PDB file of C-alpha atoms in Angstrom:
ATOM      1  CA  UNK A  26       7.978 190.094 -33.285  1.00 81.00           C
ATOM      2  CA  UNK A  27       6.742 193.564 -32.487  1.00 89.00           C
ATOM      3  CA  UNK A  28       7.450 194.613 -29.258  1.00 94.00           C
ATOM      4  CA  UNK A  29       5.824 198.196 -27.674  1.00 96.00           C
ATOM      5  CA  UNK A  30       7.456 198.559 -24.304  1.00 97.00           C
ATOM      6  CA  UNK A  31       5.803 201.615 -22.418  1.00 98.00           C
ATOM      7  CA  UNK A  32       7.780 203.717 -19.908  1.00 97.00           C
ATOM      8  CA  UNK A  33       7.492 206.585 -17.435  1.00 98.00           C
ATOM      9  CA  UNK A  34       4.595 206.440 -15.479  1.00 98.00           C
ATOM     10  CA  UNK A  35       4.100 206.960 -11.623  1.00 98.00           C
ATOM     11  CA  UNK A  36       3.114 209.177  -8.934  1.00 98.00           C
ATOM     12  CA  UNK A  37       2.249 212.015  -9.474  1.00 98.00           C
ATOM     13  CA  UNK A  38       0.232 214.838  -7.512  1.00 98.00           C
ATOM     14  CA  UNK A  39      -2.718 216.619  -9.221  1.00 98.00           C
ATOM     15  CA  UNK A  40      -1.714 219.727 -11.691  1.00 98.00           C
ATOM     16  CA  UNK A  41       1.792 217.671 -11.848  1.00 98.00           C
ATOM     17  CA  UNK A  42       3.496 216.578 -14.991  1.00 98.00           C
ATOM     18  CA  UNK A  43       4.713 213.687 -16.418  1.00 98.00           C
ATOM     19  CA  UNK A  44       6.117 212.395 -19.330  1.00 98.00           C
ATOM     20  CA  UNK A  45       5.339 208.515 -20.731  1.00 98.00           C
ATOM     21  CA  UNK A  46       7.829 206.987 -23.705  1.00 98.00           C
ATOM     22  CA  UNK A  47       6.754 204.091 -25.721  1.00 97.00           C
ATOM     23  CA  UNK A  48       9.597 202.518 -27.684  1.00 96.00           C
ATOM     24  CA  UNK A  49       8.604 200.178 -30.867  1.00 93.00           C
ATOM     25  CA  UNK A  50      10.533 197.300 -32.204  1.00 92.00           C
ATOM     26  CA  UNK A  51      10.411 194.261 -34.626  1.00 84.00           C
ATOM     27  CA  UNK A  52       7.851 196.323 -36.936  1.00 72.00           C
ATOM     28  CA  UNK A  53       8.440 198.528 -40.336  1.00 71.00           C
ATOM     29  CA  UNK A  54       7.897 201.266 -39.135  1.00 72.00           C
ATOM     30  CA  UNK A  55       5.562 202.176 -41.954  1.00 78.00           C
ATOM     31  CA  UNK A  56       2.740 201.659 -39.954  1.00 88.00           C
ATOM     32  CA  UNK A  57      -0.571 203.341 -39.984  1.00 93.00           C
ATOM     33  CA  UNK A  58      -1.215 204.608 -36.895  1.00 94.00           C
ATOM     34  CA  UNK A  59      -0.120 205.059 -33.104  1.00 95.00           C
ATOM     35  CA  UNK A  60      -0.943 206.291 -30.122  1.00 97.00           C
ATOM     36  CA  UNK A  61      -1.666 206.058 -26.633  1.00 98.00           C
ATOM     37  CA  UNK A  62      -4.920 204.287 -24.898  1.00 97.00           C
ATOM     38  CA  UNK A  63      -5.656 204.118 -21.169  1.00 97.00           C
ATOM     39  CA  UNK A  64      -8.005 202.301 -18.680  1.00 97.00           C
ATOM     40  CA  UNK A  65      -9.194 202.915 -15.383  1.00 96.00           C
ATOM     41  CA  UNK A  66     -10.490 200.664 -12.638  1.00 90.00           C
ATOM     42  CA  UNK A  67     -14.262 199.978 -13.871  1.00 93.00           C
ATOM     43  CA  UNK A  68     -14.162 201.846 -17.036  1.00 94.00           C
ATOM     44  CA  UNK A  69     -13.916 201.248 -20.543  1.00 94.00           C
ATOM     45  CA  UNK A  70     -10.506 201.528 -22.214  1.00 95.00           C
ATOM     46  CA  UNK A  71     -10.544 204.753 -23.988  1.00 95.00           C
ATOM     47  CA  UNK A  72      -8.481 206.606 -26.787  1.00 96.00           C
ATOM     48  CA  UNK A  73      -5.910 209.428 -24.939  1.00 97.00           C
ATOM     49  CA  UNK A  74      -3.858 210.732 -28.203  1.00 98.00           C
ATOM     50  CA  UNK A  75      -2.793 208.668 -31.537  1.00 97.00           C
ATOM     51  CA  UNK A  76      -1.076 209.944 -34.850  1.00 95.00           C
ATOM     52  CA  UNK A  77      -1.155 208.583 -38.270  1.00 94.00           C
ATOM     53  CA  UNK A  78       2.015 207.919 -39.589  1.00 89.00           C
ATOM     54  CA  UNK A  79       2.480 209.387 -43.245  1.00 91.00           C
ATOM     55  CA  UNK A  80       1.131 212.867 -42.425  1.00 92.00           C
ATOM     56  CA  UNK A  81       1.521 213.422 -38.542  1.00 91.00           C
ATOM     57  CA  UNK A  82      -2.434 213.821 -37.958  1.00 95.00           C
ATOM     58  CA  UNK A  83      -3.227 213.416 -34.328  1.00 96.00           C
ATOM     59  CA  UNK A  84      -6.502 212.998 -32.504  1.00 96.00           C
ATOM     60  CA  UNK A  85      -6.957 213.450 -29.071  1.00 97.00           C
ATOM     61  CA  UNK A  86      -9.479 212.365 -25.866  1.00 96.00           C
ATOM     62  CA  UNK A  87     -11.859 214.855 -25.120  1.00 95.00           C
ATOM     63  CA  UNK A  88     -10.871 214.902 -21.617  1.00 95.00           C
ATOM     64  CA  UNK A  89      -7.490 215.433 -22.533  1.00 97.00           C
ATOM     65  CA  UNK A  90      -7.235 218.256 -24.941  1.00 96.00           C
ATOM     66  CA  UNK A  91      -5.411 221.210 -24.177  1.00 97.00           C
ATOM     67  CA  UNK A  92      -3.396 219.164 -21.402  1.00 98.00           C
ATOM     68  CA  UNK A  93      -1.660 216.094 -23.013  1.00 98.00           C
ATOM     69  CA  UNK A  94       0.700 216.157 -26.406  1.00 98.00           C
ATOM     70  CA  UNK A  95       1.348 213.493 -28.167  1.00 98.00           C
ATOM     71  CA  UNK A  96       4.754 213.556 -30.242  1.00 96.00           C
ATOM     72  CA  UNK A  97       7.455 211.177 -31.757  1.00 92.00           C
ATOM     73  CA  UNK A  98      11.166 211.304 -32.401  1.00 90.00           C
ATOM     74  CA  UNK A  99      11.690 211.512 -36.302  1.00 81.00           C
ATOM     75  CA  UNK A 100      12.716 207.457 -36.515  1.00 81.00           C
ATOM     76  CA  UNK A 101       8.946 207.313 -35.583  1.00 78.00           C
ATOM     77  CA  UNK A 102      10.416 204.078 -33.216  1.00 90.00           C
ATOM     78  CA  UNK A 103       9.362 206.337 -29.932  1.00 94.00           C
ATOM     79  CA  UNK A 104       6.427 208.168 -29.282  1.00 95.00           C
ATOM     80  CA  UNK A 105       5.800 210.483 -26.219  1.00 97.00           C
ATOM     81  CA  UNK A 106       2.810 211.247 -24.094  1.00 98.00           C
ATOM     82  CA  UNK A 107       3.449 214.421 -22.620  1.00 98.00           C
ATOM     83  CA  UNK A 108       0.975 214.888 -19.526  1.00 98.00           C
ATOM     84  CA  UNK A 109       0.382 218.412 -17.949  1.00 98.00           C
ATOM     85  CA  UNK A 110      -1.888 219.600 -15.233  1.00 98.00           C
ATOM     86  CA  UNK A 111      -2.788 216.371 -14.106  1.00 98.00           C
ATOM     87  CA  UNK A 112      -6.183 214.903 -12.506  1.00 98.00           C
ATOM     88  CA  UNK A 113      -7.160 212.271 -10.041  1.00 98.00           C
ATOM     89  CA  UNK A 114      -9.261 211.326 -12.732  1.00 96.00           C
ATOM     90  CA  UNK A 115      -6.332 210.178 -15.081  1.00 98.00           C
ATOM     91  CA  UNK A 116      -5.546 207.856 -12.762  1.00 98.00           C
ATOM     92  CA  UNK A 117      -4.918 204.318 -15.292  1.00 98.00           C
ATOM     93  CA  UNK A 118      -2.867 202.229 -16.975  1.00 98.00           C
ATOM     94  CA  UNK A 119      -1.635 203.576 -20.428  1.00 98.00           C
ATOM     95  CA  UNK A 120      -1.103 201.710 -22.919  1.00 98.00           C
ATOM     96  CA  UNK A 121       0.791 202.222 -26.079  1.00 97.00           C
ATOM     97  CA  UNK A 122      -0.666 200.344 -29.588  1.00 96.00           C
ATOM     98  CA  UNK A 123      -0.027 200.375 -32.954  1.00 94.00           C
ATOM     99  CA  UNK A 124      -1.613 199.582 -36.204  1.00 94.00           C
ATOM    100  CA  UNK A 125      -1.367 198.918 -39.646  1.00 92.00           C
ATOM    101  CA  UNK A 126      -5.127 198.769 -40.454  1.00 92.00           C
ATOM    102  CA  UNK A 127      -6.262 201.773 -42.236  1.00 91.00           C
ATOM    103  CA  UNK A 128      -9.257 203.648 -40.746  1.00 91.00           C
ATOM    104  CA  UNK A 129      -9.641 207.239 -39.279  1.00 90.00           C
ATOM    105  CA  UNK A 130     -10.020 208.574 -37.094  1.00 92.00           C
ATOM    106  CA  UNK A 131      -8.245 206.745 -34.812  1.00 92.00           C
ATOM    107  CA  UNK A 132      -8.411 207.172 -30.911  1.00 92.00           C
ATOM    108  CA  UNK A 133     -11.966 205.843 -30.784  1.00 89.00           C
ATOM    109  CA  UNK A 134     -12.161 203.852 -28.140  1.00 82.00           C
ATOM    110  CA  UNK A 135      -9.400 201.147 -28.644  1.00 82.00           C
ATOM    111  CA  UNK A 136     -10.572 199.799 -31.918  1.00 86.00           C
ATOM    112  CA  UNK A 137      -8.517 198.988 -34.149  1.00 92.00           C
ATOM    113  CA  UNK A 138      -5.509 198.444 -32.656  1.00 95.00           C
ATOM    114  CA  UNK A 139      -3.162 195.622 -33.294  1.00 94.00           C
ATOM    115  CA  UNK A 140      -0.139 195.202 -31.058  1.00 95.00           C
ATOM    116  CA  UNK A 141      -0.609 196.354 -27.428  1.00 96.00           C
ATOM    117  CA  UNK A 142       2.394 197.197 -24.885  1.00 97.00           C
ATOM    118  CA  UNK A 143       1.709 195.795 -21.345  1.00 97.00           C
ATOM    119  CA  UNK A 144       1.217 199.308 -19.970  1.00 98.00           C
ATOM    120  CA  UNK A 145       2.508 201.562 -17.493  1.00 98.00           C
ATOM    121  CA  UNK A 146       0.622 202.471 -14.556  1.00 98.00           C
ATOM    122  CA  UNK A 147      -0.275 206.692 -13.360  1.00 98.00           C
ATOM    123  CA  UNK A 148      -1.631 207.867 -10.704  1.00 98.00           C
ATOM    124  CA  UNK A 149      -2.818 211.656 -10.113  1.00 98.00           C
ATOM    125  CA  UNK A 150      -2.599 211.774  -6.044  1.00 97.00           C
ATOM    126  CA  UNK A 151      -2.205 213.733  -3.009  1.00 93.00           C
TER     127      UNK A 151
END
């Protein structure tokens, strides 16, 4: 049973930090890919940051770059979402997936994924 169980989210108030965890369990963790998807109210669920497992190559959101890092402890059973100079507009829930499908790049939109955590809500507000 794989398990992705997302942590850390909150309030937070714009150009504020935050840091989300997603911890994996009951899945070799010789999986393809990871990473971390998000959805706001009346948008589509879009790709934030993923890696791909055997070589560390990482993709992320346009919106995002040169704010967010994606990392992951060397286990690879936890991966990070580390979130600076935050926006109202990142406002959603984030979700962690994972999967063993093989297609690149990943982070496009959320196809692909297999397993899904149940998310953990941010807000970006004054």
């Amino acid at each position: 049973q794989v398990q992705l169980v997302e942590s850390g989210g909150g309030l937070v108030q714009p150009g504020g930090s935050l840091r989300l965890s997603c911890a994996v369990s009951g899945f070799g963790l010789n999986y393809y890919g990871i990473g971390w998807f998000r959805q706001a109210p009346g948008k589509e669920r879009e790709g934030v940051a993923c890696i791909r497992n055997k070589d560390d190559s990482v993709v992320y959101g346009d919106s995002v770059k040169g704010r967010f890092t994606i990392s992951r402890d060397d286990g690879k059973n936890t991966i990070y979402l580390q979130m600076n100079s935050l926006k109202p507009e990142d406002t959603a829930v984030y979700y962690c997936a994972l999967t063993n499908r093989v297609f690149w790049p990943l982070c496009v939109g959320s196809y692909g994924m297999e397993y899904w955590g149940e998310g953990t809500l941010v807000t970006v507000s004054s």
